[in-house]
PDB file of C-alpha atoms in Angstrom:
ATOM      1  CA  MET A   1      29.719 -17.506  25.456  1.00 39.00           C
ATOM      2  CA  GLU A   2      27.472 -18.159  22.473  1.00 45.00           C
ATOM      3  CA  ASN A   3      24.605 -15.927  23.878  1.00 47.00           C
ATOM      4  CA  HIS A   4      26.750 -12.734  23.615  1.00 56.00           C
ATOM      5  CA  LYS A   5      27.306 -13.153  19.833  1.00 62.00           C
ATOM      6  CA  GLN A   6      25.227 -11.666  17.183  1.00 67.00           C
ATOM      7  CA  GLN A   7      23.105 -14.440  15.781  1.00 62.00           C
ATOM      8  CA  GLN A   8      24.117 -13.822  12.111  1.00 62.00           C
ATOM      9  CA  ASP A   9      27.812 -14.513  11.305  1.00 70.00           C
ATOM     10  CA  HIS A  10      27.947 -13.935   7.538  1.00 88.00           C
ATOM     11  CA  ILE A  11      29.676 -10.877   6.453  1.00 94.00           C
ATOM     12  CA  THR A  12      28.816  -9.504   2.906  1.00 95.00           C
ATOM     13  CA  PRO A  13      31.958  -8.094   1.328  1.00 96.00           C
ATOM     14  CA  TYR A  14      31.903  -4.348   0.367  1.00 97.00           C
ATOM     15  CA  SER A  15      32.607  -5.315  -3.185  1.00 97.00           C
ATOM     16  CA  THR A  16      29.300  -7.401  -3.515  1.00 96.00           C
ATOM     17  CA  MET A  17      27.330  -4.363  -2.291  1.00 97.00           C
ATOM     18  CA  LEU A  18      29.004  -2.200  -4.872  1.00 98.00           C
ATOM     19  CA  LYS A  19      28.469  -4.544  -7.650  1.00 98.00           C
ATOM     20  CA  VAL A  20      24.727  -4.859  -6.762  1.00 98.00           C
ATOM     21  CA  LEU A  21      24.437  -1.113  -6.787  1.00 98.00           C
ATOM     22  CA  VAL A  22      26.109  -0.878 -10.297  1.00 98.00           C
ATOM     23  CA  GLY A  23      23.557  -3.606 -11.428  1.00 98.00           C
ATOM     24  CA  LEU A  24      20.718  -1.384  -9.844  1.00 98.00           C
ATOM     25  CA  LEU A  25      22.041   1.716 -11.643  1.00 98.00           C
ATOM     26  CA  PHE A  26      22.290  -0.140 -14.903  1.00 98.00           C
ATOM     27  CA  LEU A  27      18.586  -1.374 -14.570  1.00 98.00           C
ATOM     28  CA  THR A  28      17.476   2.185 -13.821  1.00 97.00           C
ATOM     29  CA  PHE A  29      19.226   3.428 -16.924  1.00 96.00           C
ATOM     30  CA  VAL A  30      17.473   0.612 -18.986  1.00 96.00           C
ATOM     31  CA  THR A  31      14.075   1.451 -17.786  1.00 95.00           C
ATOM     32  CA  ILE A  32      14.487   5.089 -18.648  1.00 94.00           C
ATOM     33  CA  THR A  33      15.768   4.244 -21.961  1.00 93.00           C
ATOM     34  CA  VAL A  34      13.077   1.794 -22.925  1.00 91.00           C
ATOM     35  CA  THR A  35      10.267   3.945 -21.591  1.00 89.00           C
ATOM     36  CA  GLY A  36      11.647   6.806 -23.669  1.00 86.00           C
ATOM     37  CA  LEU A  37      11.007   4.675 -26.797  1.00 85.00           C
ATOM     38  CA  HIS A  38       7.148   4.932 -26.539  1.00 77.00           C
ATOM     39  CA  LEU A  39       6.250   1.208 -27.265  1.00 79.00           C
ATOM     40  CA  GLY A  40       2.748   1.450 -25.851  1.00 76.00           C
ATOM     41  CA  ALA A  41       1.617  -1.459 -23.661  1.00 78.00           C
ATOM     42  CA  PHE A  42       5.025  -3.161 -24.063  1.00 85.00           C
ATOM     43  CA  THR A  43       6.560  -0.151 -22.198  1.00 89.00           C
ATOM     44  CA  VAL A  44       4.444  -0.654 -19.014  1.00 89.00           C
ATOM     45  CA  ALA A  45       5.281  -4.502 -19.057  1.00 91.00           C
ATOM     46  CA  VAL A  46       9.056  -3.964 -19.437  1.00 92.00           C
ATOM     47  CA  ALA A  47       8.945  -1.156 -16.691  1.00 93.00           C
ATOM     48  CA  LEU A  48       7.042  -3.322 -14.346  1.00 94.00           C
ATOM     49  CA  ILE A  49       9.237  -6.400 -14.933  1.00 96.00           C
ATOM     50  CA  ILE A  50      12.441  -4.417 -14.422  1.00 97.00           C
ATOM     51  CA  ALA A  51      11.031  -2.793 -11.173  1.00 97.00           C
ATOM     52  CA  CYS A  52      10.285  -6.336  -9.925  1.00 97.00           C
ATOM     53  CA  VAL A  53      13.783  -7.384 -10.777  1.00 98.00           C
ATOM     54  CA  LYS A  54      15.248  -4.479  -8.921  1.00 98.00           C
ATOM     55  CA  GLY A  55      12.987  -5.140  -5.917  1.00 98.00           C
ATOM     56  CA  GLY A  56      14.132  -8.688  -5.869  1.00 97.00           C
ATOM     57  CA  ILE A  57      17.896  -7.511  -5.888  1.00 98.00           C
ATOM     58  CA  VAL A  58      17.168  -5.169  -3.091  1.00 98.00           C
ATOM     59  CA  ILE A  59      15.411  -7.776  -0.934  1.00 97.00           C
ATOM     60  CA  THR A  60      18.114 -10.559  -1.787  1.00 97.00           C
ATOM     61  CA  TRP A  61      21.306  -8.599  -1.117  1.00 96.00           C
ATOM     62  CA  PHE A  62      20.660  -5.280   0.391  1.00 97.00           C
ATOM     63  CA  MET A  63      18.229  -6.794   2.996  1.00 97.00           C
ATOM     64  CA  HIS A  64      20.165  -9.862   3.394  1.00 96.00           C
ATOM     65  CA  LEU A  65      17.374 -12.391   2.720  1.00 96.00           C
ATOM     66  CA  LYS A  66      20.128 -14.552   1.047  1.00 94.00           C
ATOM     67  CA  ASN A  67      21.713 -15.139   4.549  1.00 93.00           C
ATOM     68  CA  GLU A  68      18.635 -15.516   6.681  1.00 95.00           C
ATOM     69  CA  THR A  69      17.129 -18.660   7.952  1.00 94.00           C
ATOM     70  CA  PRO A  70      14.651 -20.290   5.397  1.00 96.00           C
ATOM     71  CA  ILE A  71      11.541 -19.027   7.338  1.00 97.00           C
ATOM     72  CA  PHE A  72      12.132 -15.500   6.213  1.00 97.00           C
ATOM     73  CA  ARG A  73      11.995 -16.705   2.524  1.00 97.00           C
ATOM     74  CA  TYR A  74       8.753 -18.536   3.143  1.00 98.00           C
ATOM     75  CA  MET A  75       7.360 -15.271   4.752  1.00 98.00           C
ATOM     76  CA  VAL A  76       8.303 -13.079   1.854  1.00 98.00           C
ATOM     77  CA  PHE A  77       6.827 -15.632  -0.631  1.00 97.00           C
ATOM     78  CA  GLY A  78       3.483 -15.687   1.437  1.00 98.00           C
ATOM     79  CA  VAL A  79       3.196 -12.023   1.390  1.00 97.00           C
ATOM     80  CA  LEU A  80       3.894 -11.775  -2.370  1.00 97.00           C
ATOM     81  CA  LEU A  81       1.394 -14.502  -3.000  1.00 97.00           C
ATOM     82  CA  LEU A  82      -1.206 -12.707  -0.944  1.00 97.00           C
ATOM     83  CA  TYR A  83      -0.657  -9.342  -2.728  1.00 97.00           C
ATOM     84  CA  THR A  84      -0.812 -11.239  -6.171  1.00 96.00           C
ATOM     85  CA  LEU A  85      -4.123 -12.709  -5.136  1.00 97.00           C
ATOM     86  CA  ILE A  86      -5.328  -9.320  -4.051  1.00 96.00           C
ATOM     87  CA  ILE A  87      -4.552  -7.952  -7.517  1.00 95.00           C
ATOM     88  CA  VAL A  88      -5.994 -10.832  -9.429  1.00 95.00           C
ATOM     89  CA  ILE A  89      -9.242 -10.836  -7.383  1.00 95.00           C
ATOM     90  CA  THR A  90      -9.640  -7.116  -7.660  1.00 94.00           C
ATOM     91  CA  PHE A  91      -9.085  -6.994 -11.460  1.00 93.00           C
ATOM     92  CA  PHE A  92     -11.609  -9.901 -11.902  1.00 93.00           C
ATOM     93  CA  ASP A  93     -14.070  -7.911  -9.941  1.00 92.00           C
ATOM     94  CA  TYR A  94     -13.460  -4.809 -12.040  1.00 90.00           C
ATOM     95  CA  ALA A  95     -13.369  -6.367 -15.435  1.00 87.00           C
ATOM     96  CA  PHE A  96     -16.590  -8.632 -14.944  1.00 90.00           C
ATOM     97  CA  ARG A  97     -18.906  -6.445 -12.979  1.00 83.00           C
TER      98      ARG A  97
ATOM     99  CA  MET B   1      25.131 -12.365  34.104  1.00 57.00           C
ATOM    100  CA  GLU B   2      23.517 -14.139  31.207  1.00 65.00           C
ATOM    101  CA  GLU B   3      22.154 -12.025  28.390  1.00 75.00           C
ATOM    102  CA  HIS B   4      18.913 -12.768  26.818  1.00 84.00           C
ATOM    103  CA  ARG B   5      18.746 -11.714  23.187  1.00 89.00           C
ATOM    104  CA  ASP B   6      16.984 -13.026  19.969  1.00 93.00           C
ATOM    105  CA  ASP B   7      18.379 -11.168  17.041  1.00 94.00           C
ATOM    106  CA  ILE B   8      16.523 -13.469  14.611  1.00 94.00           C
ATOM    107  CA  GLY B   9      13.245 -12.664  16.351  1.00 95.00           C
ATOM    108  CA  SER B  10      14.057  -8.926  16.209  1.00 96.00           C
ATOM    109  CA  ARG B  11      14.737  -9.010  12.582  1.00 96.00           C
ATOM    110  CA  MET B  12      11.626 -11.090  12.060  1.00 97.00           C
ATOM    111  CA  GLY B  13       9.562  -8.556  13.765  1.00 97.00           C
ATOM    112  CA  MET B  14      10.994  -5.821  11.518  1.00 98.00           C
ATOM    113  CA  TRP B  15      10.330  -7.860   8.368  1.00 98.00           C
ATOM    114  CA  ILE B  16       6.464  -8.401   9.525  1.00 98.00           C
ATOM    115  CA  PHE B  17       6.263  -4.595   9.956  1.00 98.00           C
ATOM    116  CA  ILE B  18       7.742  -4.144   6.493  1.00 98.00           C
ATOM    117  CA  PHE B  19       5.190  -6.541   5.024  1.00 98.00           C
ATOM    118  CA  THR B  20       2.340  -4.339   6.470  1.00 98.00           C
ATOM    119  CA  GLU B  21       4.081  -1.260   4.794  1.00 98.00           C
ATOM    120  CA  LEU B  22       4.332  -3.063   1.496  1.00 97.00           C
ATOM    121  CA  LEU B  23       0.534  -3.932   1.653  1.00 97.00           C
ATOM    122  CA  LEU B  24      -0.310  -0.281   2.502  1.00 97.00           C
ATOM    123  CA  PHE B  25       1.508   0.929  -0.726  1.00 97.00           C
ATOM    124  CA  GLY B  26       0.295  -2.012  -2.500  1.00 97.00           C
ATOM    125  CA  GLY B  27      -3.162  -1.028  -1.912  1.00 97.00           C
ATOM    126  CA  LEU B  28      -2.269   2.443  -3.257  1.00 97.00           C
ATOM    127  CA  PHE B  29      -0.769   0.907  -6.563  1.00 97.00           C
ATOM    128  CA  LEU B  30      -3.859  -1.104  -7.018  1.00 96.00           C
ATOM    129  CA  VAL B  31      -5.888   2.100  -6.775  1.00 96.00           C
ATOM    130  CA  TYR B  32      -3.524   3.693  -9.350  1.00 96.00           C
ATOM    131  CA  ALA B  33      -3.707   0.604 -11.585  1.00 94.00           C
ATOM    132  CA  ILE B  34      -7.664   0.744 -11.706  1.00 94.00           C
ATOM    133  CA  TYR B  35      -7.835   4.471 -12.315  1.00 95.00           C
ATOM    134  CA  ARG B  36      -5.136   4.488 -14.852  1.00 93.00           C
ATOM    135  CA  ASN B  37      -7.151   1.831 -16.656  1.00 92.00           C
ATOM    136  CA  LYS B  38     -10.220   3.850 -16.562  1.00 93.00           C
ATOM    137  CA  TYR B  39      -8.755   7.170 -17.426  1.00 95.00           C
ATOM    138  CA  SER B  40      -5.766   6.244 -19.491  1.00 92.00           C
ATOM    139  CA  ALA B  41      -5.910   9.423 -21.680  1.00 93.00           C
ATOM    140  CA  ASP B  42      -6.042  11.771 -18.664  1.00 95.00           C
ATOM    141  CA  PHE B  43      -3.251   9.835 -16.901  1.00 94.00           C
ATOM    142  CA  HIS B  44      -1.160  10.269 -20.032  1.00 91.00           C
ATOM    143  CA  THR B  45      -1.572  13.995 -20.152  1.00 92.00           C
ATOM    144  CA  ALA B  46      -1.099  14.515 -16.480  1.00 94.00           C
ATOM    145  CA  ALA B  47       1.979  12.405 -16.229  1.00 92.00           C
ATOM    146  CA  HIS B  48       3.764  14.656 -18.843  1.00 91.00           C
ATOM    147  CA  GLU B  49       3.737  17.333 -16.236  1.00 90.00           C
ATOM    148  CA  LEU B  50       6.259  15.323 -14.002  1.00 93.00           C
ATOM    149  CA  ASN B  51       9.779  16.089 -14.031  1.00 92.00           C
ATOM    150  CA  ALA B  52      11.400  12.679 -14.997  1.00 92.00           C
ATOM    151  CA  PHE B  53      14.927  14.191 -14.546  1.00 94.00           C
ATOM    152  CA  LEU B  54      14.314  14.912 -10.914  1.00 95.00           C
ATOM    153  CA  GLY B  55      12.607  11.592 -10.480  1.00 95.00           C
ATOM    154  CA  ALA B  56      15.654   9.819 -11.909  1.00 96.00           C
ATOM    155  CA  LEU B  57      17.978  11.746  -9.963  1.00 97.00           C
ATOM    156  CA  ASN B  58      16.013  10.798  -6.744  1.00 97.00           C
ATOM    157  CA  THR B  59      16.245   7.173  -7.766  1.00 98.00           C
ATOM    158  CA  VAL B  60      20.144   7.260  -8.150  1.00 98.00           C
ATOM    159  CA  ILE B  61      20.259   9.060  -4.752  1.00 98.00           C
ATOM    160  CA  LEU B  62      18.115   6.430  -2.915  1.00 98.00           C
ATOM    161  CA  LEU B  63      19.946   3.452  -4.589  1.00 98.00           C
ATOM    162  CA  VAL B  64      23.360   4.876  -3.535  1.00 98.00           C
ATOM    163  CA  SER B  65      21.965   5.579  -0.050  1.00 98.00           C
ATOM    164  CA  SER B  66      20.728   1.939   0.131  1.00 98.00           C
ATOM    165  CA  ALA B  67      24.120   0.728  -0.746  1.00 98.00           C
ATOM    166  CA  THR B  68      25.829   2.763   1.980  1.00 98.00           C
ATOM    167  CA  ALA B  69      23.352   1.563   4.578  1.00 98.00           C
ATOM    168  CA  ALA B  70      23.895  -2.073   3.458  1.00 98.00           C
ATOM    169  CA  MET B  71      27.701  -1.553   3.678  1.00 98.00           C
ATOM    170  CA  SER B  72      27.501   0.020   7.137  1.00 98.00           C
ATOM    171  CA  ILE B  73      26.584  -3.501   8.335  1.00 97.00           C
ATOM    172  CA  THR B  74      29.750  -4.968   6.885  1.00 97.00           C
ATOM    173  CA  ALA B  75      31.700  -2.178   8.515  1.00 97.00           C
ATOM    174  CA  ILE B  76      30.172  -2.818  11.835  1.00 97.00           C
ATOM    175  CA  GLN B  77      30.772  -6.576  11.666  1.00 96.00           C
ATOM    176  CA  LYS B  78      34.334  -6.041  10.914  1.00 96.00           C
ATOM    177  CA  GLY B  79      34.572  -3.875  13.962  1.00 96.00           C
ATOM    178  CA  ASN B  80      35.192  -0.692  11.905  1.00 97.00           C
ATOM    179  CA  LYS B  81      33.240   1.844  14.063  1.00 97.00           C
ATOM    180  CA  LYS B  82      34.443   4.880  12.104  1.00 97.00           C
ATOM    181  CA  LEU B  83      33.629   3.543   8.688  1.00 98.00           C
ATOM    182  CA  ALA B  84      30.188   2.370   9.921  1.00 98.00           C
ATOM    183  CA  LEU B  85      29.397   6.009  11.372  1.00 98.00           C
ATOM    184  CA  TRP B  86      30.544   7.665   7.961  1.00 98.00           C
ATOM    185  CA  LEU B  87      28.285   5.040   5.980  1.00 98.00           C
ATOM    186  CA  VAL B  88      25.319   5.724   7.995  1.00 98.00           C
ATOM    187  CA  GLY B  89      26.060   9.437   7.928  1.00 98.00           C
ATOM    188  CA  ILE B  90      26.228   9.500   4.136  1.00 98.00           C
ATOM    189  CA  THR B  91      22.959   7.667   3.942  1.00 98.00           C
ATOM    190  CA  ILE B  92      21.287  10.299   6.092  1.00 98.00           C
ATOM    191  CA  PHE B  93      22.893  12.913   4.022  1.00 98.00           C
ATOM    192  CA  MET B  94      21.443  11.420   0.715  1.00 98.00           C
ATOM    193  CA  ALA B  95      18.032  11.216   2.339  1.00 98.00           C
ATOM    194  CA  PHE B  96      18.374  15.117   2.854  1.00 98.00           C
ATOM    195  CA  LEU B  97      19.294  15.500  -0.659  1.00 98.00           C
ATOM    196  CA  PHE B  98      16.292  13.558  -1.702  1.00 98.00           C
ATOM    197  CA  LEU B  99      14.094  15.940   0.283  1.00 98.00           C
ATOM    198  CA  VAL B 100      15.806  18.989  -1.315  1.00 98.00           C
ATOM    199  CA  ASN B 101      14.786  17.686  -4.748  1.00 97.00           C
ATOM    200  CA  LYS B 102      11.356  16.818  -3.564  1.00 97.00           C
ATOM    201  CA  TYR B 103      11.127  20.509  -2.272  1.00 97.00           C
ATOM    202  CA  PHE B 104      11.944  21.987  -5.648  1.00 97.00           C
ATOM    203  CA  GLU B 105       9.734  19.429  -7.543  1.00 96.00           C
ATOM    204  CA  TRP B 106       6.645  20.159  -5.370  1.00 96.00           C
ATOM    205  CA  GLY B 107       7.561  23.811  -5.234  1.00 96.00           C
ATOM    206  CA  HIS B 108       7.574  24.094  -8.920  1.00 96.00           C
ATOM    207  CA  LYS B 109       4.027  22.283  -9.311  1.00 96.00           C
ATOM    208  CA  ILE B 110       2.513  24.481  -6.603  1.00 95.00           C
ATOM    209  CA  HIS B 111       3.968  27.549  -8.476  1.00 96.00           C
ATOM    210  CA  LEU B 112       2.131  26.333 -11.468  1.00 94.00           C
ATOM    211  CA  GLY B 113      -1.103  26.196  -9.518  1.00 94.00           C
ATOM    212  CA  ILE B 114      -1.140  22.322  -9.281  1.00 94.00           C
ATOM    213  CA  TYR B 115      -1.658  21.160  -5.767  1.00 93.00           C
ATOM    214  CA  PRO B 116      -4.535  19.433  -3.926  1.00 91.00           C
ATOM    215  CA  GLY B 117      -7.649  21.662  -3.964  1.00 88.00           C
ATOM    216  CA  SER B 118      -6.285  24.278  -6.212  1.00 91.00           C
ATOM    217  CA  GLU B 119      -8.622  26.065  -8.719  1.00 92.00           C
ATOM    218  CA  LEU B 120      -6.613  24.941 -11.708  1.00 92.00           C
ATOM    219  CA  LEU B 121      -6.770  21.308 -10.492  1.00 91.00           C
ATOM    220  CA  LEU B 122     -10.409  21.271 -10.060  1.00 90.00           C
ATOM    221  CA  LYS B 123     -11.023  22.576 -13.608  1.00 92.00           C
ATOM    222  CA  MET B 124      -8.967  19.725 -15.055  1.00 92.00           C
ATOM    223  CA  GLU B 125     -10.435  16.473 -16.218  1.00 93.00           C
ATOM    224  CA  GLN B 126     -11.496  13.916 -13.717  1.00 93.00           C
ATOM    225  CA  GLY B 127      -8.675  11.599 -14.554  1.00 95.00           C
ATOM    226  CA  GLU B 128      -6.042  14.286 -14.254  1.00 95.00           C
ATOM    227  CA  LEU B 129      -7.497  15.308 -10.907  1.00 95.00           C
ATOM    228  CA  LEU B 130      -7.144  11.689  -9.812  1.00 96.00           C
ATOM    229  CA  PHE B 131      -3.559  11.419 -11.112  1.00 96.00           C
ATOM    230  CA  PHE B 132      -2.293  14.345  -9.158  1.00 96.00           C
ATOM    231  CA  GLY B 133      -4.216  13.361  -6.087  1.00 96.00           C
ATOM    232  CA  LEU B 134      -2.442  10.017  -6.247  1.00 96.00           C
ATOM    233  CA  TYR B 135       0.834  11.667  -7.002  1.00 97.00           C
ATOM    234  CA  TYR B 136       0.784  13.975  -4.074  1.00 97.00           C
ATOM    235  CA  PHE B 137      -0.499  11.236  -1.723  1.00 97.00           C
ATOM    236  CA  MET B 138       1.927   8.430  -2.700  1.00 98.00           C
ATOM    237  CA  THR B 139       4.941  10.740  -2.964  1.00 97.00           C
ATOM    238  CA  GLY B 140       3.849  12.493   0.277  1.00 97.00           C
ATOM    239  CA  LEU B 141       3.538   9.282   2.175  1.00 98.00           C
ATOM    240  CA  HIS B 142       6.771   8.196   0.798  1.00 98.00           C
ATOM    241  CA  VAL B 143       8.460  11.458   1.859  1.00 98.00           C
ATOM    242  CA  PHE B 144       7.090  10.807   5.364  1.00 98.00           C
ATOM    243  CA  HIS B 145       8.834   7.423   5.408  1.00 98.00           C
ATOM    244  CA  ILE B 146      12.152   9.199   4.227  1.00 98.00           C
ATOM    245  CA  ILE B 147      11.690  11.584   7.322  1.00 98.00           C
ATOM    246  CA  VAL B 148      11.055   8.650   9.769  1.00 98.00           C
ATOM    247  CA  GLY B 149      14.164   6.737   8.174  1.00 98.00           C
ATOM    248  CA  MET B 150      16.431   9.698   8.895  1.00 98.00           C
ATOM    249  CA  ILE B 151      15.243   9.889  12.456  1.00 98.00           C
ATOM    250  CA  ILE B 152      15.843   6.114  12.979  1.00 98.00           C
ATOM    251  CA  LEU B 153      19.186   6.256  11.236  1.00 98.00           C
ATOM    252  CA  THR B 154      20.292   9.287  13.504  1.00 98.00           C
ATOM    253  CA  VAL B 155      19.432   7.195  16.633  1.00 98.00           C
ATOM    254  CA  VAL B 156      21.359   4.332  15.134  1.00 98.00           C
ATOM    255  CA  MET B 157      24.381   6.721  14.614  1.00 98.00           C
ATOM    256  CA  VAL B 158      24.188   7.976  18.202  1.00 98.00           C
ATOM    257  CA  LYS B 159      24.270   4.352  19.368  1.00 98.00           C
ATOM    258  CA  ILE B 160      27.153   3.327  17.262  1.00 98.00           C
ATOM    259  CA  ASN B 161      28.994   6.293  18.575  1.00 97.00           C
ATOM    260  CA  SER B 162      28.277   5.187  22.331  1.00 97.00           C
ATOM    261  CA  GLU B 163      29.080   1.709  21.285  1.00 96.00           C
ATOM    262  CA  SER B 164      25.979   0.152  22.340  1.00 96.00           C
ATOM    263  CA  ILE B 165      25.796  -0.977  18.797  1.00 96.00           C
ATOM    264  CA  ASN B 166      29.034  -2.946  18.243  1.00 95.00           C
ATOM    265  CA  SER B 167      30.469  -5.886  16.309  1.00 94.00           C
ATOM    266  CA  HIS B 168      28.920  -8.317  18.744  1.00 93.00           C
ATOM    267  CA  ASN B 169      25.482  -6.619  18.851  1.00 94.00           C
ATOM    268  CA  PHE B 170      24.279  -4.770  15.788  1.00 96.00           C
ATOM    269  CA  VAL B 171      20.702  -5.890  15.182  1.00 96.00           C
ATOM    270  CA  LEU B 172      19.477  -2.293  15.670  1.00 97.00           C
ATOM    271  CA  LEU B 173      21.644  -1.200  12.842  1.00 98.00           C
ATOM    272  CA  GLU B 174      20.367  -4.114  10.659  1.00 97.00           C
ATOM    273  CA  ASN B 175      16.631  -3.220  11.362  1.00 98.00           C
ATOM    274  CA  GLY B 176      17.403   0.563  10.737  1.00 98.00           C
ATOM    275  CA  ALA B 177      18.986  -0.436   7.324  1.00 98.00           C
ATOM    276  CA  LEU B 178      15.951  -2.830   6.550  1.00 98.00           C
ATOM    277  CA  TYR B 179      13.644   0.164   7.078  1.00 98.00           C
ATOM    278  CA  TRP B 180      15.886   2.247   4.935  1.00 98.00           C
ATOM    279  CA  HIS B 181      15.778  -0.407   2.086  1.00 98.00           C
ATOM    280  CA  LEU B 182      12.043  -0.473   2.397  1.00 98.00           C
ATOM    281  CA  VAL B 183      11.848   3.265   1.472  1.00 98.00           C
ATOM    282  CA  ASP B 184      14.159   2.495  -1.508  1.00 98.00           C
ATOM    283  CA  LEU B 185      12.055  -0.457  -2.346  1.00 98.00           C
ATOM    284  CA  ILE B 186       8.805   1.655  -2.519  1.00 98.00           C
ATOM    285  CA  TRP B 187      10.496   4.236  -4.795  1.00 98.00           C
ATOM    286  CA  ILE B 188      11.728   1.553  -7.397  1.00 97.00           C
ATOM    287  CA  PHE B 189       8.018   0.983  -8.087  1.00 97.00           C
ATOM    288  CA  LEU B 190       6.727   4.719  -7.676  1.00 97.00           C
ATOM    289  CA  PHE B 191       9.419   6.079 -10.082  1.00 96.00           C
ATOM    290  CA  PRO B 192       8.492   4.186 -13.260  1.00 95.00           C
ATOM    291  CA  LEU B 193       4.659   4.273 -12.454  1.00 94.00           C
ATOM    292  CA  LEU B 194       4.315   7.956 -11.969  1.00 95.00           C
ATOM    293  CA  TYR B 195       7.298   9.629 -13.935  1.00 94.00           C
ATOM    294  CA  LEU B 196       8.127   7.164 -16.752  1.00 90.00           C
ATOM    295  CA  ILE B 197       5.043   5.366 -17.999  1.00 83.00           C
ATOM    296  CA  THR B 198       3.012   8.043 -19.677  1.00 75.00           C
TER     297      THR B 198
END
């Protein structure tokens, strides 16, 4: 009976999740080290880029976006696009008023 | 009897809810960005008051708890009820540790006289006032999400125990874990913005 089965058969191994965790902890360590160097505007850029990478890793593996049907990916992309537009438009308004 | 279930639809609903949460915090990040731009010197002074060590410790706690939440799904898929219960239990325990750290962190600030509406805070520069306002509001809203997450995961644990969540029907565990990853996701951005970039 197909109906009684969970509609997602893919099983992510424990080892994958542990590797992802080690990667995330490593990136946290890198962020703390880099921000401790006081490199001015560069620090902000690096910290934000690493945060985005970590966010991407969490969404892809921990939240299983990798194994979802493509529609989930389009939705996430749409929301990120919307938020980017909100940031850009707000800063244009702020910078040129 | 035929069972009517739509697991993909359930997860999609959860994702749409998560999008609204991301935009809620996204708006706050935008407020932070504009004020940081306007009062960069004050934000620099105020951010030095925060305890980066406690912030880092809480980051590690949340990352580990996120991994255990993710692994609990693997455990239930393999039919290992006992391990799934342990992993969700560890996640809730980690959430509790996060709250303990937050208690000491906020407690210390309040002891120093830095809390919303305090005399000391009102005497500070405009930018410092805004920084601490945003700090308390954003971390406070995040802590609220931690507590909600703990309640959701407790319900999930009870349902795993009663076997209404099992290896054939575990979408509730998946959605509970998705909520917990959201809490982690928000902290990934809060930590560097508030504690590290000074």
